[in-house]
Tab-separated table of C-alpha atoms in Angstrom:
chain	number	residue	atom	x	y	z
A	108	MET	CA	0.000	0.000	0.000
A	109	THR	CA	2.763	2.409	0.896
A	110	HIS	CA	4.550	1.478	-2.329
A	111	ALA	CA	1.462	2.246	-4.417
A	112	ARG	CA	1.204	5.563	-2.598
A	113	THR	CA	4.825	6.430	-3.384
A	114	VAL	CA	4.229	5.616	-7.039
A	115	GLU	CA	1.138	7.788	-7.133
A	116	ILE	CA	2.926	10.695	-5.485
A	117	ALA	CA	5.868	10.356	-7.888
A	118	VAL	CA	3.548	10.301	-10.912
A	119	GLY	CA	1.640	13.277	-9.545
A	120	ALA	CA	4.871	15.220	-9.088
A	121	PHE	CA	5.968	14.263	-12.608
A	122	VAL	CA	2.746	15.438	-14.226
A	123	ALA	CA	2.793	18.613	-12.128
A	124	ALA	CA	6.399	19.281	-13.199
A	125	GLY	CA	5.406	18.826	-16.837
A	126	LEU	CA	2.489	21.227	-16.523
A	127	ALA	CA	4.665	23.698	-14.602
A	128	ALA	CA	7.183	23.549	-17.463
A	129	LEU	CA	4.393	24.268	-19.949
A	130	PHE	CA	3.196	27.163	-17.812
A	131	LEU	CA	6.720	28.540	-17.532
A	132	LEU	CA	7.248	28.291	-21.286
A	133	ALA	CA	3.885	29.876	-22.023
A	134	MET	CA	4.210	32.775	-19.589
A	135	LYS	CA	7.915	33.453	-19.319
A	136	VAL	CA	9.294	32.381	-22.683
A	137	SER	CA	6.601	33.028	-25.281
A	138	ASN	CA	4.562	36.100	-26.042
A	139	LEU	CA	1.291	34.531	-24.960
A	140	ASN	CA	0.567	37.154	-22.306
A	141	VAL	CA	1.098	40.018	-24.742
A	142	VAL	CA	-1.316	38.788	-27.371
A	143	GLY	CA	-4.879	38.863	-26.168
A	144	SER	CA	-6.251	36.404	-28.731
A	145	ASP	CA	-8.617	38.371	-30.952
A	146	GLU	CA	-9.542	41.364	-28.869
A	147	GLY	CA	-8.807	44.833	-30.165
A	148	TYR	CA	-9.668	46.574	-33.394
A	149	HIS	CA	-8.194	46.478	-36.887
A	150	VAL	CA	-6.835	49.383	-38.869
A	151	SER	CA	-5.163	49.182	-42.250
A	152	ALA	CA	-2.497	51.186	-44.008
A	153	ARG	CA	-1.046	51.194	-47.520
A	154	PHE	CA	2.680	51.159	-48.069
A	155	ASP	CA	4.719	51.397	-51.272
A	156	ASN	CA	7.270	48.989	-49.838
A	157	ILE	CA	7.104	46.946	-46.664
A	158	SER	CA	10.541	45.347	-47.014
A	159	GLY	CA	10.829	42.621	-44.357
A	160	LEU	CA	7.626	43.286	-42.414
A	161	ARG	CA	5.828	40.070	-41.519
A	162	VAL	CA	2.528	39.021	-40.002
A	163	ARG	CA	2.874	39.260	-36.190
A	164	SER	CA	5.478	42.016	-36.409
A	165	PRO	CA	5.004	44.539	-33.580
A	166	VAL	CA	3.058	47.787	-33.971
A	167	THR	CA	4.376	50.474	-31.657
A	168	MET	CA	3.588	54.005	-30.628
A	169	ALA	CA	6.263	56.012	-28.820
A	170	GLY	CA	8.222	52.765	-28.659
A	171	VAL	CA	5.543	50.926	-26.712
A	172	ARG	CA	3.995	47.885	-28.345
A	173	ILE	CA	0.275	48.486	-28.783
A	174	GLY	CA	-0.556	45.782	-31.319
A	175	ARG	CA	0.611	43.450	-34.029
A	176	VAL	CA	0.444	43.141	-37.794
A	177	SER	CA	-2.402	40.728	-38.492
A	178	GLU	CA	-2.485	40.556	-42.259
A	179	ILE	CA	-0.387	41.627	-45.231
A	180	ARG	CA	-1.680	41.496	-48.773
A	181	PHE	CA	-0.935	43.027	-52.133
A	182	ASP	CA	-3.404	45.321	-53.837
A	183	PRO	CA	-3.118	44.660	-57.594
A	184	ASN	CA	-4.951	47.897	-58.472
A	185	THR	CA	-2.635	50.351	-56.747
A	186	TYR	CA	0.452	48.106	-56.644
A	187	GLN	CA	0.733	48.775	-52.939
A	188	ALA	CA	0.959	46.550	-49.904
A	189	VAL	CA	-2.051	46.681	-47.591
A	190	VAL	CA	-1.004	46.038	-43.993
A	191	THR	CA	-3.759	45.298	-41.495
A	192	MET	CA	-2.861	45.837	-37.848
A	193	ARG	CA	-4.663	44.763	-34.725
A	194	ILE	CA	-4.439	47.353	-31.968
A	195	SER	CA	-5.251	46.465	-28.365
A	196	GLU	CA	-8.644	47.807	-27.379
A	197	GLN	CA	-7.228	49.719	-24.418
A	198	TYR	CA	-5.565	52.088	-26.919
A	199	ASP	CA	-8.781	53.236	-28.580
A	200	GLN	CA	-8.036	56.957	-28.524
A	201	LEU	CA	-5.598	57.275	-31.407
A	202	PRO	CA	-6.293	60.329	-33.602
A	203	LEU	CA	-7.738	59.689	-37.048
A	204	ASP	CA	-4.770	61.314	-38.805
A	205	THR	CA	-2.198	59.073	-37.141
A	206	SER	CA	0.640	58.209	-39.508
A	207	ALA	CA	2.393	54.874	-39.880
A	208	SER	CA	6.041	54.227	-40.732
A	209	ILE	CA	8.047	51.037	-41.071
A	210	TYR	CA	11.313	51.050	-39.159
A	211	THR	CA	13.987	48.525	-38.334
A	212	SER	CA	14.908	47.874	-34.723
A	213	GLY	CA	18.685	48.084	-34.622
A	214	LEU	CA	20.905	47.648	-37.641
A	215	ILE	CA	19.958	44.061	-38.434
A	216	GLY	CA	16.879	43.749	-36.252
A	217	GLU	CA	13.364	42.962	-37.322
A	218	GLN	CA	10.988	45.385	-38.990
A	219	TYR	CA	8.118	46.990	-37.099
A	220	VAL	CA	5.366	49.524	-37.695
A	221	SER	CA	5.637	52.755	-35.753
A	222	LEU	CA	2.542	54.937	-35.372
A	223	ASP	CA	2.859	58.688	-34.815
A	224	PRO	CA	-0.210	60.427	-33.416
A	225	GLY	CA	-1.772	63.298	-35.344
A	226	GLY	CA	-3.920	66.093	-33.967
A	227	ASP	CA	-7.405	65.058	-35.029
A	228	PHE	CA	-10.183	65.049	-32.451
A	229	GLU	CA	-11.801	61.979	-33.951
A	230	PHE	CA	-10.387	58.583	-33.137
A	231	LEU	CA	-9.448	55.505	-35.171
A	232	GLN	CA	-12.094	52.807	-35.249
A	233	ASP	CA	-12.306	49.242	-36.432
A	234	GLY	CA	-11.752	49.275	-40.190
A	235	SER	CA	-10.199	52.736	-40.385
A	236	GLU	CA	-7.415	53.320	-42.838
A	237	LEU	CA	-4.293	55.303	-42.033
A	238	MET	CA	-3.736	57.855	-44.797
A	239	LEU	CA	-0.223	59.005	-44.002
A	240	THR	CA	2.338	56.257	-44.409
A	241	GLN	CA	6.069	56.075	-44.849
A	242	SER	CA	7.581	53.019	-46.495
A	243	ALA	CA	10.414	50.939	-45.182
A	244	LEU	CA	13.919	52.156	-45.844
A	245	VAL	CA	15.671	49.672	-48.060
A	246	LEU	CA	19.374	49.682	-47.313
A	247	GLU	CA	20.404	48.884	-50.887
A	248	GLN	CA	18.387	51.803	-52.234
A	249	MET	CA	19.936	54.173	-49.717
A	250	ILE	CA	23.453	53.033	-50.576
A	251	GLY	CA	22.598	53.383	-54.256
A	252	GLN	CA	21.299	56.937	-53.777
A	253	PHE	CA	24.305	57.806	-51.649
A	254	LEU	CA	26.753	56.582	-54.296
A	255	PHE	CA	24.743	58.379	-56.982
A	256	SER	CA	24.892	61.697	-55.117
A	257	LEU	CA	28.591	61.137	-54.473
A	258	GLY	CA	29.124	60.770	-58.224
A	259	ASP	CA	27.183	64.017	-58.840
A	260	GLY	CA	29.380	65.856	-56.368
A	261	ASP	CA	32.549	64.864	-58.199
A	262	LYS	CA	31.268	66.207	-61.499
A	263	ASP	CA	30.625	69.727	-60.242
B	202	MET	CA	23.248	-17.626	-59.418
B	203	ILE	CA	21.203	-14.584	-60.300
B	204	LEU	CA	18.071	-16.480	-59.293
B	205	ASP	CA	19.552	-17.045	-55.818
B	206	TRP	CA	20.245	-13.371	-55.543
B	207	LEU	CA	16.728	-12.485	-56.649
B	208	GLN	CA	15.292	-14.989	-54.209
B	209	ALA	CA	17.295	-13.484	-51.332
B	210	LEU	CA	16.129	-10.020	-52.310
B	211	GLY	CA	12.512	-11.152	-52.515
B	212	GLN	CA	12.782	-12.854	-49.140
B	213	ARG	CA	14.119	-9.731	-47.523
B	214	ALA	CA	11.426	-7.576	-49.084
B	215	LEU	CA	8.682	-9.964	-48.013
B	216	SER	CA	9.950	-10.196	-44.451
B	217	PHE	CA	10.204	-6.397	-44.345
B	218	PHE	CA	6.583	-6.008	-45.389
B	219	GLN	CA	5.543	-8.763	-42.997
B	220	ARG	CA	7.190	-6.927	-40.128
B	221	LEU	CA	5.590	-3.675	-41.252
B	222	GLY	CA	2.196	-5.379	-41.367
B	223	ARG	CA	2.634	-7.004	-37.945
B	224	GLY	CA	3.691	-3.642	-36.579
B	225	HIS	CA	0.496	-2.011	-37.802
B	226	ILE	CA	-1.622	-4.874	-36.467
B	227	THR	CA	0.063	-4.367	-33.087
B	228	LEU	CA	-0.717	-0.653	-33.274
B	229	TYR	CA	-4.346	-1.406	-34.133
B	230	TYR	CA	-4.733	-3.705	-31.101
B	231	LEU	CA	-3.003	-1.132	-28.899
B	232	LEU	CA	-5.367	1.597	-30.033
B	233	ILE	CA	-8.560	-0.383	-29.532
B	234	ALA	CA	-7.322	-1.500	-26.106
B	235	ILE	CA	-6.886	2.098	-24.901
B	236	PRO	CA	-10.476	2.606	-23.631
B	237	SER	CA	-10.128	-0.397	-21.315
B	238	VAL	CA	-6.897	1.115	-19.927
B	239	LEU	CA	-8.738	4.287	-19.027
B	240	LEU	CA	-11.122	2.194	-16.955
B	241	ARG	CA	-8.178	0.911	-14.905
B	242	PRO	CA	-6.032	3.958	-14.194
B	243	ARG	CA	-3.917	2.122	-11.616
B	244	LEU	CA	-2.180	0.082	-14.335
B	245	LEU	CA	-1.541	3.267	-16.280
B	246	LEU	CA	-0.196	5.051	-13.200
B	247	GLN	CA	2.266	2.255	-12.520
B	248	GLN	CA	3.514	2.463	-16.115
B	249	ILE	CA	3.792	6.247	-16.148
B	250	TYR	CA	5.988	5.802	-13.106
B	251	SER	CA	8.338	3.320	-14.739
B	252	VAL	CA	8.316	4.966	-18.182
B	253	GLY	CA	8.089	8.649	-17.279
B	254	VAL	CA	9.194	9.309	-13.729
B	255	LEU	CA	12.255	7.049	-13.889
B	256	THR	CA	13.334	8.792	-17.122
B	257	LEU	CA	13.035	12.189	-15.486
B	258	LEU	CA	16.524	12.326	-14.020
B	259	ILE	CA	18.370	11.743	-17.292
B	260	ILE	CA	16.069	14.297	-18.966
B	261	LEU	CA	16.770	16.922	-16.308
B	262	VAL	CA	20.535	16.450	-16.436
B	263	SER	CA	20.790	16.345	-20.231
B	264	GLY	CA	18.371	19.255	-20.609
B	265	LEU	CA	20.497	21.387	-18.331
B	266	PHE	CA	23.727	20.543	-20.125
B	267	VAL	CA	22.276	20.899	-23.622
B	268	GLY	CA	20.935	24.331	-22.642
B	269	MET	CA	24.275	25.344	-21.170
B	270	VAL	CA	26.158	24.258	-24.293
B	271	LEU	CA	23.681	26.146	-26.484
B	272	GLY	CA	24.233	29.235	-24.332
B	273	LEU	CA	27.997	28.940	-24.627
B	274	GLN	CA	28.104	28.229	-28.359
B	275	GLY	CA	25.380	30.738	-29.181
B	276	TYR	CA	27.175	33.448	-27.239
B	277	ASN	CA	30.505	32.811	-28.964
B	278	THR	CA	28.876	33.126	-32.387
B	279	LEU	CA	26.474	35.970	-31.639
B	280	VAL	CA	29.042	38.146	-29.842
B	281	ARG	CA	31.001	38.446	-33.104
B	282	PHE	CA	28.064	40.287	-34.634
B	283	GLY	CA	27.362	42.234	-31.479
B	284	ALA	CA	24.053	40.411	-31.250
B	285	GLU	CA	24.568	38.570	-27.951
B	286	GLN	CA	21.274	40.073	-26.794
B	287	SER	CA	19.535	37.578	-29.058
B	288	LEU	CA	21.029	34.711	-27.064
B	289	GLY	CA	17.732	34.061	-25.274
B	290	THR	CA	15.865	33.826	-28.572
B	291	ALA	CA	18.464	31.525	-30.097
B	292	VAL	CA	18.541	29.192	-27.106
B	293	ALA	CA	14.754	29.087	-26.691
B	294	LEU	CA	13.962	28.520	-30.367
B	295	THR	CA	16.636	25.847	-30.796
B	296	LEU	CA	15.407	24.032	-27.718
B	297	LEU	CA	11.667	24.303	-28.226
B	298	ARG	CA	11.570	23.614	-31.933
B	299	GLU	CA	14.181	20.898	-32.304
B	300	MET	CA	16.323	19.897	-29.370
B	301	ALA	CA	13.686	19.210	-26.728
B	302	PRO	CA	11.467	16.869	-28.785
B	303	VAL	CA	14.330	15.077	-30.558
B	304	VAL	CA	16.823	14.645	-27.720
B	305	THR	CA	14.008	13.652	-25.349
B	306	ALA	CA	12.839	11.015	-27.837
B	307	LEU	CA	16.382	9.667	-28.274
B	308	LEU	CA	16.964	9.500	-24.518
B	309	PHE	CA	13.515	7.987	-24.088
B	310	ALA	CA	14.383	5.266	-26.599
B	311	GLY	CA	17.581	4.501	-24.726
B	312	ARG	CA	16.165	4.635	-21.233
B	313	ALA	CA	12.504	3.620	-21.449
B	314	GLY	CA	12.077	2.068	-24.898
B	315	SER	CA	14.817	-0.512	-24.414
B	316	ALA	CA	13.458	-1.382	-20.960
B	317	LEU	CA	9.951	-1.835	-22.415
B	318	THR	CA	11.216	-4.121	-25.167
B	319	ALA	CA	13.298	-6.199	-22.762
B	320	GLU	CA	10.425	-6.494	-20.312
B	321	ILE	CA	7.834	-7.501	-22.887
B	322	GLY	CA	10.310	-9.723	-24.724
B	323	LEU	CA	11.132	-11.557	-21.510
B	324	MET	CA	7.440	-11.905	-20.700
B	325	LYS	CA	6.962	-13.475	-24.077
B	326	THR	CA	10.023	-15.728	-23.738
B	327	THR	CA	8.877	-17.018	-20.356
B	328	GLU	CA	5.385	-17.454	-21.836
B	329	GLN	CA	3.742	-15.102	-19.373
B	330	LEU	CA	1.791	-13.488	-22.201
B	331	SER	CA	0.400	-16.776	-23.498
B	332	GLY	CA	-0.264	-17.761	-19.881
B	333	MET	CA	-2.447	-14.688	-19.546
B	334	GLU	CA	-4.328	-15.567	-22.694
B	335	MET	CA	-4.961	-19.036	-21.196
B	336	MET	CA	-6.536	-17.344	-18.196
B	337	ALA	CA	-8.703	-15.246	-20.515
B	338	VAL	CA	-6.796	-12.072	-19.668
B	339	ASP	CA	-6.085	-10.077	-22.799
B	340	PRO	CA	-2.355	-9.159	-22.660
B	341	ASN	CA	-3.047	-6.298	-25.063
B	342	LYS	CA	-5.272	-4.652	-22.502
B	343	ARG	CA	-3.418	-5.735	-19.409
B	344	ILE	CA	0.257	-5.394	-20.431
B	345	LEU	CA	0.778	-3.636	-23.740
B	346	ALA	CA	-1.800	-0.843	-23.930
B	347	PRO	CA	-1.024	0.667	-20.485
B	348	ARG	CA	2.650	0.856	-21.473
B	349	PHE	CA	1.757	2.419	-24.820
B	350	LEU	CA	-0.488	5.060	-23.298
B	351	ALA	CA	2.064	5.778	-20.568
B	352	GLY	CA	4.745	6.422	-23.191
B	353	VAL	CA	2.448	8.661	-25.246
B	354	ILE	CA	1.539	10.704	-22.154
B	355	SER	CA	5.056	10.881	-20.734
B	356	MET	CA	6.900	12.024	-23.853
B	357	PRO	CA	5.349	15.521	-24.214
B	358	LEU	CA	5.742	16.101	-20.468
B	359	LEU	CA	9.382	15.043	-20.554
B	360	SER	CA	9.961	17.215	-23.603
B	361	LEU	CA	8.408	20.254	-21.919
B	362	ILE	CA	10.562	19.699	-18.842
B	363	PHE	CA	13.617	19.309	-21.074
B	364	GLY	CA	12.821	22.629	-22.770
B	365	ALA	CA	12.243	24.520	-19.547
B	366	VAL	CA	15.373	23.144	-17.874
B	367	GLY	CA	17.400	23.780	-21.025
B	368	ILE	CA	16.348	27.428	-21.098
B	369	MET	CA	17.363	27.666	-17.446
B	370	GLY	CA	20.755	26.183	-18.420
B	371	GLY	CA	21.137	28.737	-21.209
B	372	TYR	CA	20.173	31.466	-18.749
B	373	ILE	CA	22.755	30.297	-16.186
B	374	VAL	CA	25.575	30.329	-18.737
B	375	GLY	CA	24.459	33.350	-20.769
B	376	VAL	CA	23.392	35.714	-18.013
B	377	GLY	CA	25.243	34.229	-15.050
B	378	LEU	CA	28.641	33.456	-16.504
B	379	LEU	CA	28.983	35.425	-19.745
B	380	GLY	CA	27.211	38.592	-18.679
B	381	VAL	CA	24.411	38.920	-21.239
B	382	ASP	CA	21.898	41.503	-20.054
B	383	GLU	CA	19.138	39.731	-18.164
B	384	GLY	CA	16.326	41.963	-19.398
B	385	ALA	CA	17.380	41.610	-23.037
B	386	PHE	CA	17.705	37.846	-22.632
B	387	TRP	CA	14.102	37.417	-21.518
B	388	SER	CA	12.430	40.201	-23.462
B	389	GLN	CA	13.957	39.238	-26.807
B	390	MET	CA	12.940	35.676	-26.078
B	391	GLN	CA	9.379	36.711	-25.340
B	392	ALA	CA	9.213	38.908	-28.408
B	393	ASN	CA	10.318	36.160	-30.781
B	394	VAL	CA	8.993	32.920	-29.320
B	395	ASP	CA	5.418	32.259	-30.294
B	396	MET	CA	3.116	30.101	-28.214
B	397	ARG	CA	1.381	28.391	-31.111
B	398	GLU	CA	4.136	28.466	-33.696
B	399	ASP	CA	6.992	27.268	-31.503
B	400	ILE	CA	5.812	25.747	-28.239
B	401	TRP	CA	2.689	24.049	-29.520
B	402	ASN	CA	4.455	22.701	-32.609
B	403	GLY	CA	7.159	21.318	-30.331
B	404	ILE	CA	4.499	19.581	-28.245
B	405	ILE	CA	2.917	18.096	-31.373
B	406	LYS	CA	6.334	16.825	-32.425
B	407	SER	CA	6.938	15.154	-29.090
B	408	MET	CA	3.451	13.594	-29.180
B	409	VAL	CA	4.251	12.047	-32.550
B	410	PHE	CA	7.614	10.855	-31.233
B	411	GLY	CA	5.892	9.457	-28.147
B	412	VAL	CA	3.573	7.341	-30.285
B	413	VAL	CA	6.368	6.180	-32.583
B	414	ALA	CA	8.940	5.421	-29.868
B	415	THR	CA	6.540	3.485	-27.636
B	416	TRP	CA	4.956	1.696	-30.570
B	417	ILE	CA	8.341	0.486	-31.853
B	418	ALA	CA	9.428	-0.573	-28.343
B	419	ILE	CA	6.243	-2.571	-27.709
B	420	TYR	CA	6.177	-4.089	-31.179
B	421	GLU	CA	9.812	-5.227	-30.993
B	422	GLY	CA	9.270	-6.736	-27.554
B	423	ASN	CA	6.106	-8.509	-28.634
B	424	ASP	CA	7.665	-9.681	-31.867
B	425	ALA	CA	10.998	-10.827	-30.406
B	426	THR	CA	12.237	-14.337	-31.067
B	427	PRO	CA	11.546	-16.030	-27.717
B	428	THR	CA	15.173	-16.676	-26.813
B	429	SER	CA	17.633	-14.659	-24.765
B	430	GLU	CA	19.449	-13.763	-27.968
B	431	GLY	CA	16.188	-12.765	-29.613
B	432	VAL	CA	15.344	-10.400	-26.753
B	433	SER	CA	18.761	-8.818	-26.874
B	434	ARG	CA	18.484	-8.277	-30.642
B	435	ALA	CA	14.990	-6.860	-30.245
B	436	THR	CA	16.272	-4.389	-27.648
B	437	THR	CA	19.030	-3.255	-29.998
B	438	ARG	CA	16.544	-2.902	-32.851
B	439	THR	CA	14.265	-0.790	-30.674
B	440	VAL	CA	16.970	1.784	-29.977
B	441	VAL	CA	18.259	1.840	-33.559
B	442	HIS	CA	14.871	1.965	-35.254
B	443	THR	CA	13.439	4.514	-32.847
B	444	SER	CA	16.429	6.809	-33.297
B	445	LEU	CA	16.242	6.585	-37.080
B	446	ALA	CA	12.464	7.009	-37.134
B	447	VAL	CA	12.599	10.015	-34.803
B	448	LEU	CA	15.345	11.760	-36.764
B	449	GLY	CA	13.635	11.101	-40.095
B	450	LEU	CA	10.196	12.114	-38.871
B	451	ASN	CA	11.682	15.212	-37.282
B	452	PHE	CA	12.883	16.405	-40.671
B	453	ILE	CA	9.457	15.839	-42.211
B	454	LEU	CA	7.649	17.524	-39.321
B	455	THR	CA	10.049	20.477	-39.364
B	456	ALA	CA	9.534	20.865	-43.109
B	457	LEU	CA	5.754	20.801	-42.610
B	458	MET	CA	5.681	23.117	-39.589
B	459	PHE	CA	8.414	25.646	-40.210
B	460	GLY	CA	9.112	25.143	-43.904
B	461	ASP	CA	6.740	27.839	-45.186
């Protein structure tokens, strides 16, 4: 009887350790606590070039993450990328003329969308579209432009 | 001459397909015996103890050391690019996506799978299994299915523990010894590790490995030639076949899950 009890306790501890490991991984290691499943509202923005932006990339305002990119698709009529973002519902007072830019965190970091608030008194709602956007900076283009302007300078 | 060769080839092919067929019949009997195991949880508990709990120690120790090595190697590579802040991400993704399911399955094959095969093989050699059948006790329900279910349940748990301990090992080396910033270690990890994409896919992997590893172990034991040599060969086959199956399946699963 005592042996059976020891076995049961050991199995219980084993299963508890496994679940504790899952809990630790979910809460401490992954971004589960940041993403609140499907709550929040969606806004979209059009960019000429999104470079390396991906679904689930962060959306920030003043450096604070307020949402994530939920969908990226290509509009064949305007030849632009349409980026849909999900913003947490607690940030529901963003001005209607908020602008969106794509930046890179660090030199080789990942791409993210940065929102800059405008001055409008009306707020963004589900389905709104951001009118002011700034595309991602593509390093090759910048180097190309830099070299081009360098060449111009020599000629003068 | 050439006919002999063809005959040998045909024999090998036929015996291969026979073994494959017997393996699937074993799996079928295991699966239909599972409901009767759930009615007798005490048998299952006993098997989770011998398959899962007794494997825990080797999992804890190897998880810690694998995590520490990943921390050390990752740091040495990342620091060259000034990206040692990504150490947490590198360690966590390597562990959760690949290392934890695969290394756990390999250790499981060595520690628990071989023991299962030897146990069942010996039961068969000493005719305990046929003795049970004589007494109208179905050995599938009484002996094999509880072991199968115990392996399938234990593997994901062991893999999760391996992952968590490994990340702790990477943390000890990275933050404790090499001086990576603690905040960056955890926050970069949290920003880049996804619950569904990484952790859940790792759990699915280890579930698949749990089924495969336990299935092979039970089949080999049940199918062993009833001699001491037969049992020893069956035990060897269990470890070899499980390792190969796990590594091969891991490639396929990785391609399906993360291949995009």
